[in-house]
């Protein structure tokens, strides 16, 4: 007996923490086993950032029933992956934070799950939070279901009040939960068992991909029908309309490895049958949405569309004066090979050649999606440069230019509402909803061109003194919104190569926020800080104090410096302008002007003015 369940929610609402407790309470760990928190977030970037990046399968047993669980990422950039995963489960557990309530991503994944006819179980989670309002959130979720035209059966979903952290669930707030038994029971009662006929010919849809250097591509999906054995010859059908494939040729090959899931492990098996979720290898050409079948019954299942990218950046060979100092892999050949290799597992990514062999355009679902690729590559020893992100435009039905729009949700204390609206206006946003759930916070929802959000996050955090929370996700394509103003403040550009000294920064910091710190190496054209005014400024950050025999004032001796602004990759992506680049190496993230010498920049600016005037 099997149940297949995906856990879906907005980012941080507690999915992975809940899986920890499900594993623990279902006895997946040995009594004395030391298990890390959020054990499913197993890759280093996930642990560092505290978010799930890749969906992962696990399974537990409860009262003799195998429950396959897919833990999904909540960040909007990975919504497409969640959508694909929904094809291999028969039910969903929708988690909603008991204070935040349904968020844009909750809405997105819930809509997809309901549209597929999946039966939901709702967990109002984090009821242990002091600011939780489980009853209000319960109503909001019901409202969402109605909005999304849930069927009567879906509306009848069981609601549980849970604490992932404490590992408790209860159907009634008056009776605090003591463990997750009510949740396991709800899964057994409400998630329908998979339907496939175990005696029919083998059939399985590839819902997600995995990759190993040893086995190559690995397909993960639910067996729709029949059984498969290691060594069986099976067909891998090309993408196309569902139904029997009669004319087209198709590949046949032997299944080399077969795995099912159990706790934290993948277990190698000889045979698996209808309803179970398996990982299968043996074909180099495995692709999401293709169907595996028995060779004599090539019946194709409806495919899965992979989401189209919305933003793109250039990956450029590092040609800064410091190129090759940190990295192991720096040539254009190495960069190209690595980017193409990424396509094997990162299905929502696109890589395109450009006019220059040193530059590849890489397109993805958002800044986090692309930022994670960059971060992964620098850890592997790659060095490269990245341009400012651009949105990917499309042509509308009448040949007009369209651009991606996002839904932006901000939660801010009332007193900051004014400044937020003031800043978002010129970014071509349109407010679609304003709610005041109480406790002094307001929630504003906007529709805004994705371009309008570039660079906004840091302003937002400053404007709301770190008290605001913002989330955005792709909505749709809409009319091109016209030109948008760029960054308001100019940057300080180092005018020569050398070592940064405290004395120089001490003089500059009144008019600027520095990005560098004494002892850092800079080169001419590297960005050393942000000016408090518009317009770039060339500065000497290596300037030593003139040595004299006389001490003028005591304050010259011990200069107190503000800490530099920490430049993360995602921050840098939002920050830079078209004439700037990010230099990414295993040890450093530097910002620079594309044109390094002050003279050449002046010439370029003059040429641009002439071109504008003509
Ligand atoms: N107070 C409280 N905090 C919780 C609870 N569940 C999770 N958290 C915290 O919320 C944060 C996010 O938890 P995760 O389990 O990583 O959330 P997630 O839904 O898996 O997040 P993504 O995978 O990134 O979408 C962590 O700091 C958890 O400790 C809960 O029941 N109560
Ligand atoms: Mg998670």
Coordinates of C-alpha atoms and ligand atoms in Angstrom, one line a residue:
X1 CA 0.0 0.0 0.0
X2 CA 1.3 3.4 -1.0
X3 CA 0.4 7.1 -0.7
X4 CA 2.2 9.7 -2.7
X5 CA 2.3 13.2 -1.2
X6 CA 4.0 16.5 -2.1
X7 CA 4.5 19.2 0.6
X8 CA 3.9 22.6 -0.9
X9 CA 4.0 26.1 0.5
X10 CA 5.5 29.6 0.3
X11 CA 9.1 29.9 1.2
X12 CA 10.0 29.3 4.9
X13 CA 6.6 28.2 6.0
X14 CA 8.1 25.1 7.5
X15 CA 8.0 22.2 5.0
X16 CA 11.5 20.8 5.5
X17 CA 11.2 21.1 9.3
X18 CA 8.0 19.1 9.1
X19 CA 9.7 16.4 7.0
X20 CA 12.3 16.1 9.8
X21 CA 9.6 15.3 12.3
X22 CA 7.7 13.0 10.0
X23 CA 10.9 11.0 9.5
X24 CA 11.6 10.9 13.2
X25 CA 8.2 10.0 14.3
X26 CA 7.8 7.3 11.7
X27 CA 11.0 5.7 12.9
X28 CA 13.2 6.5 10.0
X29 CA 16.2 7.2 12.2
X30 CA 17.8 4.8 14.7
X31 CA 17.2 5.7 18.3
X32 CA 20.7 7.1 18.9
X33 CA 21.2 8.5 15.4
X34 CA 22.5 12.1 15.3
X35 CA 20.5 13.9 12.6
X36 CA 20.9 17.5 11.6
X37 CA 18.1 19.9 11.5
X38 CA 16.3 20.2 8.1
X39 CA 18.1 17.0 7.1
X40 CA 16.6 17.0 3.6
X41 CA 18.3 20.3 2.8
X42 CA 21.4 18.3 2.2
X43 CA 23.5 20.4 -0.2
X44 CA 25.8 23.0 1.2
X45 CA 24.1 26.0 -0.4
X46 CA 20.8 24.9 1.0
X47 CA 22.2 24.6 4.5
X48 CA 24.0 28.0 4.3
X49 CA 20.9 29.9 3.1
X50 CA 18.3 27.9 5.0
X51 CA 16.2 27.3 2.0
X52 CA 15.3 24.3 -0.1
X53 CA 16.7 24.7 -3.7
X54 CA 16.0 21.2 -5.1
X55 CA 12.9 19.1 -4.5
X56 CA 13.7 15.8 -2.8
X57 CA 12.1 12.5 -2.3
X58 CA 11.9 10.5 0.8
X59 CA 9.5 7.9 2.2
X60 CA 8.3 6.7 5.5
X61 CA 6.1 3.8 6.7
X62 CA 3.0 4.4 8.8
X63 CA 0.8 1.5 9.8
X64 CA 2.1 -0.6 7.1
X65 CA 1.6 2.0 4.4
X66 CA 4.5 3.4 2.5
X67 CA 4.2 7.2 2.2
X68 CA 6.3 8.7 -0.5
X69 CA 7.0 12.4 0.4
X70 CA 8.3 15.1 -1.9
X71 CA 9.7 18.1 -0.1
X72 CA 9.5 21.0 -2.5
X73 CA 11.3 24.4 -2.6
X74 CA 9.1 27.4 -1.7
X75 CA 11.0 30.1 -3.4
X76 CA 9.2 31.5 -6.5
X77 CA 12.1 30.9 -8.8
X78 CA 11.5 27.2 -8.4
X79 CA 7.7 27.2 -8.8
X80 CA 8.0 25.5 -12.2
X81 CA 9.7 22.5 -10.6
X82 CA 7.0 22.2 -8.0
X83 CA 4.4 22.2 -10.8
X84 CA 6.2 19.3 -12.5
X85 CA 6.4 17.4 -9.2
X86 CA 2.7 17.6 -8.8
X87 CA 2.4 15.1 -11.6
X88 CA 3.9 12.3 -9.6
X89 CA 1.8 12.6 -6.5
X90 CA -1.8 11.9 -5.6
X91 CA -2.3 14.4 -2.9
X92 CA -0.7 17.6 -1.5
X93 CA -0.1 18.9 2.0
X94 CA -0.4 22.7 1.8
X95 CA 1.4 24.4 4.6
X96 CA 0.5 27.9 5.5
X97 CA 2.2 30.0 8.2
X98 CA -0.2 30.8 10.9
X99 CA 0.9 34.4 11.1
X100 CA 1.7 35.3 7.5
X101 CA -1.2 33.5 5.9
X102 CA -1.4 32.6 2.3
X103 CA 1.4 34.3 0.2
X104 CA 1.9 34.6 -3.5
X105 CA 3.7 31.3 -3.8
X106 CA 1.0 29.6 -1.7
X107 CA -1.5 30.8 -4.2
X108 CA 0.6 29.7 -7.2
X109 CA 1.2 26.1 -6.0
X110 CA -2.3 25.7 -4.6
X111 CA -3.8 26.8 -7.9
X112 CA -1.7 24.2 -9.8
X113 CA -2.5 21.4 -7.3
X114 CA -6.3 22.1 -7.4
X115 CA -6.3 22.4 -11.2
X116 CA -4.7 18.9 -11.4
X117 CA -7.6 17.6 -9.3
X118 CA -5.3 16.7 -6.3
X119 CA -6.9 16.5 -2.9
X120 CA -5.3 18.8 -0.4
X121 CA -4.7 18.5 3.3
X122 CA -4.1 21.9 4.9
X123 CA -1.7 22.5 7.7
X124 CA -1.9 25.8 9.4
X125 CA 1.7 25.8 10.7
X126 CA 3.8 27.5 13.3
X127 CA 0.9 27.8 15.7
X128 CA 3.6 28.1 18.4
X129 CA 4.5 31.6 17.1
X130 CA 3.5 34.4 19.5
X131 CA 1.9 36.3 16.6
X132 CA 0.0 33.4 15.1
X133 CA -3.6 33.7 14.2
X134 CA -4.6 30.3 13.1
X135 CA -8.4 31.0 12.8
X136 CA -7.9 34.0 10.6
X137 CA -5.5 32.1 8.4
X138 CA -7.9 29.2 8.3
X139 CA -10.5 31.5 6.8
X140 CA -8.0 33.0 4.4
X141 CA -7.1 29.6 3.1
X142 CA -10.8 28.7 2.6
X143 CA -11.2 32.1 0.8
X144 CA -8.3 31.2 -1.4
X145 CA -9.8 27.8 -2.3
X146 CA -13.0 29.4 -3.3
X147 CA -11.2 32.0 -5.4
X148 CA -9.4 29.2 -7.1
X149 CA -12.6 27.4 -7.8
X150 CA -11.9 24.3 -5.7
X151 CA -14.3 21.4 -6.2
X152 CA -16.6 20.5 -3.3
X153 CA -14.4 17.6 -2.6
X154 CA -11.3 19.8 -2.5
X155 CA -13.1 22.3 -0.3
X156 CA -13.8 19.5 2.1
X157 CA -10.1 19.3 2.9
X158 CA -9.1 18.4 6.4
X159 CA -7.5 21.4 8.3
X160 CA -4.8 20.7 10.9
X161 CA -3.1 23.1 13.2
X162 CA 0.6 22.2 13.4
X163 CA 3.9 23.1 14.7
X164 CA 6.6 21.7 12.4
X165 CA 9.2 22.6 15.0
X166 CA 7.5 20.8 17.9
X167 CA 6.3 18.0 15.7
X168 CA 2.6 18.3 16.6
X169 CA -0.7 18.4 14.8
X170 CA -4.3 18.7 16.0
X171 CA -7.6 19.2 14.3
X172 CA -8.9 21.3 17.2
X173 CA -7.1 24.2 18.7
X174 CA -8.7 23.5 22.1
X175 CA -6.9 20.2 22.2
X176 CA -3.2 20.9 21.7
X177 CA -1.5 18.3 19.6
X178 CA 1.2 16.0 21.1
X179 CA 2.6 14.4 18.0
X180 CA 2.0 14.1 14.2
X181 CA -0.4 11.1 14.5
X182 CA -3.4 13.2 13.3
X183 CA -1.3 14.2 10.2
X184 CA -0.3 10.7 9.3
X185 CA -3.9 9.6 9.8
X186 CA -5.2 12.4 7.5
X187 CA -2.7 11.3 4.8
X188 CA -3.9 7.7 5.0
X189 CA -7.6 8.8 5.0
X190 CA -7.6 11.6 2.4
X191 CA -4.8 11.0 0.0
X192 CA -6.1 8.5 -2.5
X193 CA -3.9 5.4 -3.2
X194 CA -2.3 5.6 -6.7
X195 CA -4.6 4.1 -9.3
X196 CA -2.4 2.3 -11.8
X197 CA -3.0 -1.3 -12.8
X198 CA 0.0 -3.3 -11.7
X199 CA -0.7 -6.1 -14.2
X200 CA -0.8 -3.8 -17.3
X201 CA 2.2 -2.9 -19.6
X202 CA 4.8 -0.7 -18.0
X203 CA 4.3 3.1 -18.2
X204 CA 6.0 5.9 -16.4
X205 CA 6.3 9.7 -16.8
X206 CA 9.6 11.5 -16.2
X207 CA 8.7 14.2 -13.6
X208 CA 12.1 15.2 -12.4
X209 CA 15.7 14.6 -13.3
X210 CA 18.7 13.7 -11.2
X211 CA 22.2 13.3 -12.4
X212 CA 25.2 11.3 -11.2
X213 CA 28.7 11.3 -12.7
X214 CA 28.6 7.5 -12.6
X215 CA 25.1 6.8 -13.9
X216 CA 24.5 9.9 -16.0
X217 CA 20.9 11.1 -16.2
X218 CA 18.4 9.6 -13.8
X219 CA 14.7 9.8 -14.3
X220 CA 12.4 10.2 -11.3
X221 CA 8.7 9.6 -11.5
X222 CA 5.7 7.6 -10.5
X223 CA 5.1 4.3 -12.3
X224 CA 1.6 4.8 -13.8
X225 CA 1.1 1.2 -14.8
X226 CA 2.7 -2.2 -14.7
X227 CA 6.1 -3.3 -13.3
X228 CA 9.7 -2.7 -14.3
X229 CA 12.7 -4.9 -13.6
X230 CA 16.4 -4.1 -13.8
X231 CA 17.5 -5.4 -17.2
X232 CA 14.1 -5.0 -18.8
X233 CA 14.2 -3.5 -22.3
X234 CA 11.9 -0.5 -22.2
X235 CA 11.0 2.3 -24.6
X236 CA 11.7 6.0 -24.1
X237 CA 9.2 7.8 -26.3
X238 CA 9.8 11.2 -27.9
X239 CA 7.8 14.2 -26.7
X240 CA 4.4 14.6 -28.3
X241 CA 0.7 14.2 -28.0
X242 CA -0.6 11.6 -25.6
X243 CA -1.7 8.3 -27.0
X244 CA -0.3 5.3 -28.8
X245 CA 2.9 6.0 -30.8
X246 CA 2.5 4.2 -34.1
X247 CA 4.6 6.1 -36.7
X248 CA 7.5 7.7 -34.9
X249 CA 10.6 5.7 -34.1
X250 CA 11.6 5.5 -30.4
X251 CA 14.5 4.5 -28.4
X252 CA 14.8 1.2 -26.6
X253 CA 17.3 0.4 -24.0
X254 CA 17.8 -1.7 -20.8
X255 CA 17.1 -0.4 -17.4
X256 CA 20.5 -0.4 -15.7
X257 CA 19.6 0.7 -12.2
X258 CA 16.3 1.1 -10.3
X259 CA 15.8 2.7 -6.9
X260 CA 13.0 3.4 -4.6
X261 CA 13.0 5.8 -1.7
X262 CA 13.2 4.9 2.0
X263 CA 13.9 7.5 4.7
X264 CA 17.1 9.3 3.8
X265 CA 18.2 6.6 1.4
X266 CA 17.7 5.5 -2.1
X267 CA 17.4 1.8 -2.1
X268 CA 18.5 -0.3 -5.1
X269 CA 15.8 -2.7 -6.1
X270 CA 15.3 -5.3 -8.8
X271 CA 11.6 -4.6 -9.5
X272 CA 9.1 -1.9 -8.8
X273 CA 5.4 -1.6 -9.5
X274 CA 2.5 0.7 -10.3
X275 CA 2.0 3.6 -7.9
X276 CA 5.6 3.7 -6.5
X277 CA 7.9 6.6 -7.1
X278 CA 11.2 5.4 -8.5
X279 CA 14.5 6.6 -9.9
X280 CA 15.7 4.8 -13.0
X281 CA 18.8 5.0 -15.2
X282 CA 20.0 3.5 -18.5
X283 CA 19.2 6.3 -21.0
X284 CA 21.4 9.2 -21.8
X285 CA 18.5 11.1 -23.4
X286 CA 16.1 11.2 -20.4
X287 CA 14.2 14.4 -20.5
X288 CA 11.4 15.8 -18.3
X289 CA 8.0 15.0 -19.8
X290 CA 9.0 12.0 -21.8
X291 CA 7.3 8.6 -21.2
X292 CA 8.9 5.3 -20.5
X293 CA 6.8 2.3 -21.6
X294 CA 6.9 -1.4 -22.3
X295 CA 8.4 -1.9 -25.8
X296 CA 5.2 -3.5 -27.1
X297 CA 2.8 -0.9 -25.7
X298 CA 4.3 2.6 -26.6
X299 CA 1.5 4.6 -25.1
X300 CA 2.5 8.2 -24.4
X301 CA 1.3 10.2 -21.4
X302 CA 0.5 13.9 -21.5
X303 CA 3.9 15.7 -21.3
X304 CA 5.0 18.4 -18.9
X305 CA 5.9 21.9 -20.1
X306 CA 9.1 23.2 -18.7
X307 CA 8.7 26.9 -17.7
X308 CA 10.3 29.5 -19.9
X309 CA 13.1 31.7 -18.5
X310 CA 12.3 35.4 -17.8
X311 CA 15.7 37.0 -17.2
X312 CA 19.1 36.5 -18.7
X313 CA 22.7 37.6 -17.9
X314 CA 25.9 37.4 -19.8
X315 CA 28.7 35.1 -18.4
X316 CA 31.9 36.6 -19.6
X317 CA 35.5 35.3 -19.4
X318 CA 37.3 37.2 -16.6
X319 CA 39.4 39.9 -18.2
X320 CA 40.0 42.0 -15.1
X321 CA 43.6 42.8 -14.2
X322 CA 43.3 40.3 -11.4
X323 CA 42.0 37.5 -13.6
X324 CA 43.4 34.1 -12.8
X325 CA 44.6 34.9 -9.3
X326 CA 42.0 32.8 -7.4
X327 CA 40.4 30.4 -9.9
X328 CA 41.3 27.0 -11.2
X329 CA 39.1 27.3 -14.3
X330 CA 39.3 30.6 -16.2
X331 CA 39.4 30.0 -19.9
X332 CA 36.5 30.6 -22.3
X333 CA 36.5 26.9 -23.2
X334 CA 36.2 25.8 -19.5
X335 CA 33.4 28.3 -18.9
X336 CA 31.5 27.2 -21.9
X337 CA 31.8 23.5 -21.1
X338 CA 30.7 24.1 -17.5
X339 CA 27.6 26.1 -18.6
X340 CA 26.6 23.4 -21.1
X341 CA 27.1 20.7 -18.6
X342 CA 24.7 22.5 -16.3
X343 CA 21.9 22.1 -18.8
X344 CA 21.9 18.3 -18.1
X345 CA 20.2 18.8 -14.8
X346 CA 19.0 22.4 -14.6
X347 CA 16.1 22.1 -16.9
X348 CA 14.7 25.7 -16.7
X349 CA 18.1 27.1 -17.7
X350 CA 19.1 28.2 -21.3
X351 CA 22.5 28.9 -22.6
X352 CA 23.1 30.7 -25.8
X353 CA 26.2 31.7 -27.8
X354 CA 26.7 35.4 -28.6
X355 CA 28.9 37.2 -31.1
X356 CA 31.8 36.9 -28.9
X357 CA 33.3 33.5 -28.0
X358 CA 34.1 34.9 -24.5
X359 CA 30.4 35.6 -23.7
X360 CA 27.5 33.3 -23.2
X361 CA 24.0 34.5 -22.5
X362 CA 22.5 32.4 -19.7
X363 CA 18.7 32.7 -19.1
X364 CA 16.8 31.5 -16.0
X365 CA 13.8 32.0 -13.9
X366 CA 15.0 34.7 -11.6
X367 CA 17.9 36.2 -9.7
X368 CA 18.1 33.4 -7.2
X369 CA 18.0 30.7 -9.9
X370 CA 21.0 32.4 -11.7
X371 CA 22.7 33.4 -8.5
X372 CA 22.8 29.8 -7.3
X373 CA 24.5 28.7 -10.5
X374 CA 27.1 31.4 -10.1
X375 CA 27.7 30.5 -6.4
X376 CA 28.0 26.8 -7.3
X377 CA 30.5 27.5 -10.0
X378 CA 32.7 29.8 -7.9
X379 CA 32.9 27.1 -5.3
X380 CA 34.0 24.6 -7.9
X381 CA 36.9 26.9 -8.7
X382 CA 35.5 28.9 -11.7
X383 CA 36.2 32.6 -12.3
X384 CA 34.1 34.7 -14.6
X385 CA 32.2 38.0 -15.0
X386 CA 28.5 38.7 -15.1
X387 CA 26.5 41.5 -16.7
X388 CA 23.5 43.2 -15.4
X389 CA 20.4 41.0 -15.8
X390 CA 18.0 41.8 -18.6
X391 CA 14.4 40.7 -18.9
X392 CA 13.5 38.5 -21.7
X393 CA 10.9 40.2 -23.9
X394 CA 8.4 38.5 -26.2
X395 CA 6.2 39.7 -29.1
X396 CA 2.5 39.9 -28.4
X397 CA -0.3 38.8 -30.8
X398 CA -0.1 42.2 -32.8
X399 CA 3.7 42.3 -32.9
X400 CA 4.0 44.6 -29.8
X401 CA 6.7 44.2 -27.3
X402 CA 5.9 42.4 -24.0
X403 CA 7.8 42.1 -20.9
X404 CA 7.5 39.9 -17.7
X405 CA 5.4 41.3 -14.8
X406 CA 5.7 40.2 -11.3
X407 CA 3.4 40.1 -8.3
X408 CA 5.0 41.9 -5.4
X409 CA 3.8 41.5 -1.9
X410 CA 5.2 43.7 0.9
X411 CA 4.4 43.5 4.6
X412 CA 5.4 46.7 6.4
X413 CA 4.6 48.6 9.5
X414 CA 2.0 51.2 8.7
X415 CA 4.3 54.2 9.1
X416 CA 6.4 53.0 6.2
X417 CA 3.6 52.5 3.8
X418 CA 4.0 56.0 2.3
X419 CA 7.7 55.7 1.5
X420 CA 7.1 52.2 -0.1
X421 CA 4.4 53.5 -2.4
X422 CA 6.4 56.6 -3.2
X423 CA 9.4 54.5 -4.4
X424 CA 7.3 51.9 -6.3
X425 CA 5.3 54.4 -8.3
X426 CA 8.1 55.5 -10.6
X427 CA 9.0 51.9 -11.1
X428 CA 5.7 51.5 -12.9
X429 CA 4.0 49.5 -10.3
X430 CA 0.2 49.3 -9.8
X431 CA -1.3 48.5 -6.4
X432 CA -3.8 45.7 -6.7
X433 CA -4.6 45.1 -3.1
X434 CA -4.1 46.7 0.3
X435 CA -5.0 44.8 3.5
X436 CA -4.6 45.7 7.1
X437 CA -4.8 42.5 9.1
X438 CA -4.0 44.4 12.3
X439 CA -1.0 44.5 14.7
X440 CA 0.2 47.7 13.0
X441 CA 1.2 45.9 9.8
X442 CA -0.2 46.4 6.3
X443 CA 0.1 44.1 3.3
X444 CA 0.4 45.7 -0.1
X445 CA 0.2 43.8 -3.3
X446 CA 1.5 45.3 -6.6
X447 CA 1.7 44.3 -10.2
X448 CA 5.1 45.5 -11.5
X449 CA 7.4 45.0 -14.4
X450 CA 10.2 42.6 -13.4
X451 CA 12.6 45.4 -14.5
X452 CA 11.0 47.7 -12.0
X453 CA 12.1 45.5 -9.2
X454 CA 15.8 45.5 -10.1
X455 CA 17.7 47.2 -7.3
X456 CA 14.6 47.8 -5.2
X457 CA 15.3 45.3 -2.4
X458 CA 18.1 47.1 -0.8
X459 CA 16.2 50.4 -1.0
X460 CA 13.3 48.7 0.6
X461 CA 15.3 47.4 3.5
X462 CA 16.8 50.8 4.1
X463 CA 13.5 52.6 3.8
X464 CA 11.7 50.3 6.2
X465 CA 14.8 50.0 8.5
X466 CA 14.9 46.3 8.0
X467 CA 11.4 45.8 9.3
X468 CA 9.7 45.1 6.0
X469 CA 9.3 41.8 4.2
X470 CA 9.0 41.5 0.4
X471 CA 8.3 38.7 -1.9
X472 CA 7.7 38.6 -5.6
X473 CA 6.9 36.0 -8.2
X474 CA 6.4 35.9 -11.9
X475 CA 2.8 36.7 -13.0
X476 CA 2.6 37.0 -16.7
X477 CA 3.8 38.9 -19.8
X478 CA 2.3 42.4 -20.3
X479 CA 2.9 45.5 -22.4
X480 CA 6.4 47.0 -22.3
X481 CA 6.3 49.7 -19.6
X482 CA 8.8 52.1 -21.3
X483 CA 12.0 53.4 -19.9
X484 CA 12.7 53.2 -16.2
X485 CA 15.1 55.2 -14.2
X486 CA 18.3 53.5 -13.1
X487 CA 20.2 53.6 -9.8
X488 CA 19.9 56.9 -8.1
X489 CA 23.4 57.1 -6.7
X490 CA 26.7 57.0 -8.4
X491 CA 29.7 54.9 -7.5
X492 CA 33.2 55.5 -6.4
X493 CA 35.6 54.1 -8.9
X494 CA 39.2 53.3 -8.0
X495 CA 41.5 55.4 -10.2
X496 CA 44.6 53.2 -9.7
X497 CA 45.8 49.8 -8.7
X498 CA 47.0 49.2 -5.2
X499 CA 46.2 48.4 -1.6
X500 CA 43.3 50.1 0.1
X501 CA 44.4 52.2 3.1
X502 CA 42.3 53.4 6.1
X503 CA 43.4 56.9 5.7
X504 CA 41.9 57.2 2.2
X505 CA 38.6 55.6 3.3
X506 CA 38.5 57.9 6.3
X507 CA 38.4 60.9 4.0
X508 CA 35.8 59.3 1.7
X509 CA 33.4 57.8 4.0
X510 CA 31.5 60.9 4.8
X511 CA 30.2 61.1 1.3
X512 CA 30.0 57.5 0.6
X513 CA 29.4 53.9 1.7
X514 CA 32.4 51.8 1.1
X515 CA 32.5 48.3 -0.4
X516 CA 36.2 47.7 0.3
X517 CA 38.2 47.6 3.5
X518 CA 41.8 48.4 4.3
X519 CA 44.2 45.7 3.0
X520 CA 41.9 44.9 0.0
X521 CA 43.5 45.0 -3.5
X522 CA 41.9 47.2 -6.0
X523 CA 42.5 48.0 -9.7
X524 CA 41.7 50.9 -11.8
X525 CA 38.1 50.8 -12.8
X526 CA 37.0 48.7 -9.8
X527 CA 34.0 50.0 -7.8
X528 CA 35.1 50.8 -4.3
X529 CA 31.8 52.2 -2.8
X530 CA 28.6 54.0 -3.4
X531 CA 28.5 57.8 -3.5
X532 CA 25.8 59.6 -1.6
X533 CA 25.0 61.6 -4.7
X534 CA 24.2 60.9 -8.4
X535 CA 27.1 60.6 -10.7
X536 CA 30.3 58.4 -10.5
X537 CA 33.4 59.7 -8.9
X538 CA 37.0 58.6 -9.5
X539 CA 38.8 58.3 -6.2
X540 CA 42.2 57.1 -4.9
X541 CA 41.5 54.6 -2.2
X542 CA 45.2 53.8 -1.8
X543 CA 46.2 57.3 -0.8
X544 CA 48.6 57.2 2.2
X545 CA 48.8 60.0 4.7
X546 CA 51.6 62.4 4.0
X547 CA 54.4 61.6 6.4
X548 CA 55.5 64.6 8.4
X549 CA 57.4 64.8 11.6
X550 CA 54.5 66.6 13.4
X551 CA 51.3 65.0 14.4
X552 CA 48.6 67.4 13.6
X553 CA 45.6 66.0 15.4
X554 CA 45.2 62.8 17.4
X555 CA 42.2 61.8 15.3
X556 CA 44.4 61.1 12.3
X557 CA 46.1 58.3 14.1
X558 CA 43.1 56.1 14.7
X559 CA 40.5 56.4 12.0
X560 CA 37.2 54.9 12.8
X561 CA 35.8 53.3 9.7
X562 CA 32.2 52.2 9.1
X563 CA 32.0 48.5 8.2
X564 CA 32.0 48.1 4.4
X565 CA 28.7 47.0 2.7
X566 CA 28.8 43.3 2.2
X567 CA 28.3 42.5 -1.5
X568 CA 26.6 39.2 -2.1
X569 CA 26.0 37.8 -5.6
X570 CA 22.3 38.5 -5.5
X571 CA 22.9 41.9 -4.2
X572 CA 25.4 42.6 -6.9
X573 CA 23.0 41.4 -9.6
X574 CA 20.3 43.8 -8.5
X575 CA 22.8 46.6 -8.0
X576 CA 24.9 47.0 -11.1
X577 CA 24.2 49.1 -14.2
X578 CA 24.6 48.3 -17.8
X579 CA 28.1 49.8 -18.0
X580 CA 29.3 47.6 -15.0
X581 CA 30.2 44.0 -14.4
X582 CA 30.4 41.6 -11.5
X583 CA 33.7 39.8 -11.2
X584 CA 33.1 36.4 -9.6
X585 CA 36.0 34.3 -8.3
X586 CA 36.2 31.6 -5.7
X587 CA 37.4 34.1 -3.1
X588 CA 36.0 37.5 -4.2
X589 CA 33.0 39.2 -5.6
X590 CA 34.1 42.5 -7.1
X591 CA 32.1 45.2 -8.9
X592 CA 33.8 47.0 -11.8
X593 CA 33.2 49.3 -14.7
X594 CA 33.2 47.6 -18.0
X595 CA 35.6 50.2 -19.3
X596 CA 38.4 50.3 -16.8
X597 CA 40.4 53.5 -17.3
X598 CA 38.9 56.9 -16.5
X599 CA 40.1 58.2 -19.8
X600 CA 38.4 55.6 -21.9
X601 CA 35.2 56.0 -19.9
X602 CA 35.2 59.7 -20.6
X603 CA 35.7 59.0 -24.3
X604 CA 32.9 56.4 -24.3
X605 CA 30.5 58.9 -22.5
X606 CA 31.3 61.6 -25.1
X607 CA 30.7 59.2 -27.9
X608 CA 27.4 58.2 -26.3
X609 CA 26.3 61.8 -26.1
X610 CA 27.1 62.4 -29.7
X611 CA 25.2 59.3 -30.7
X612 CA 22.2 60.5 -28.6
X613 CA 22.2 63.9 -30.2
X614 CA 22.3 62.7 -33.7
Ligands
LIG1 N1 8.1 28.9 15.3 C1 8.2 28.0 14.4 N2 9.2 28.1 13.5 C2 9.2 27.1 12.5 C3 8.3 26.1 12.5 N3 8.5 25.3 11.4 C4 9.6 25.8 10.8 N4 10.0 26.9 11.5 C5 11.2 27.8 11.2 O1 10.9 28.4 9.9 C6 12.1 28.5 9.2 C7 12.0 27.8 7.8 O2 11.8 26.4 8.0 P1 11.9 25.4 6.8 O3 11.5 24.1 7.3 O4 13.3 25.5 6.2 O5 10.9 26.0 5.8 P2 10.6 25.5 4.3 O6 9.2 25.7 4.1 O7 11.2 24.2 4.0 O8 11.4 26.6 3.4 P3 11.8 26.5 1.8 O9 12.2 25.1 1.6 O10 13.0 27.4 1.6 O11 10.6 26.9 1.1 C8 13.2 27.8 10.0 O12 13.9 28.8 10.7 C9 12.4 26.9 11.0 O13 13.1 26.7 12.2 C10 7.2 26.0 13.5 O14 6.4 25.2 13.5 N5 7.3 27.0 14.4
LIG2 MG1 12.5 23.5 2.6

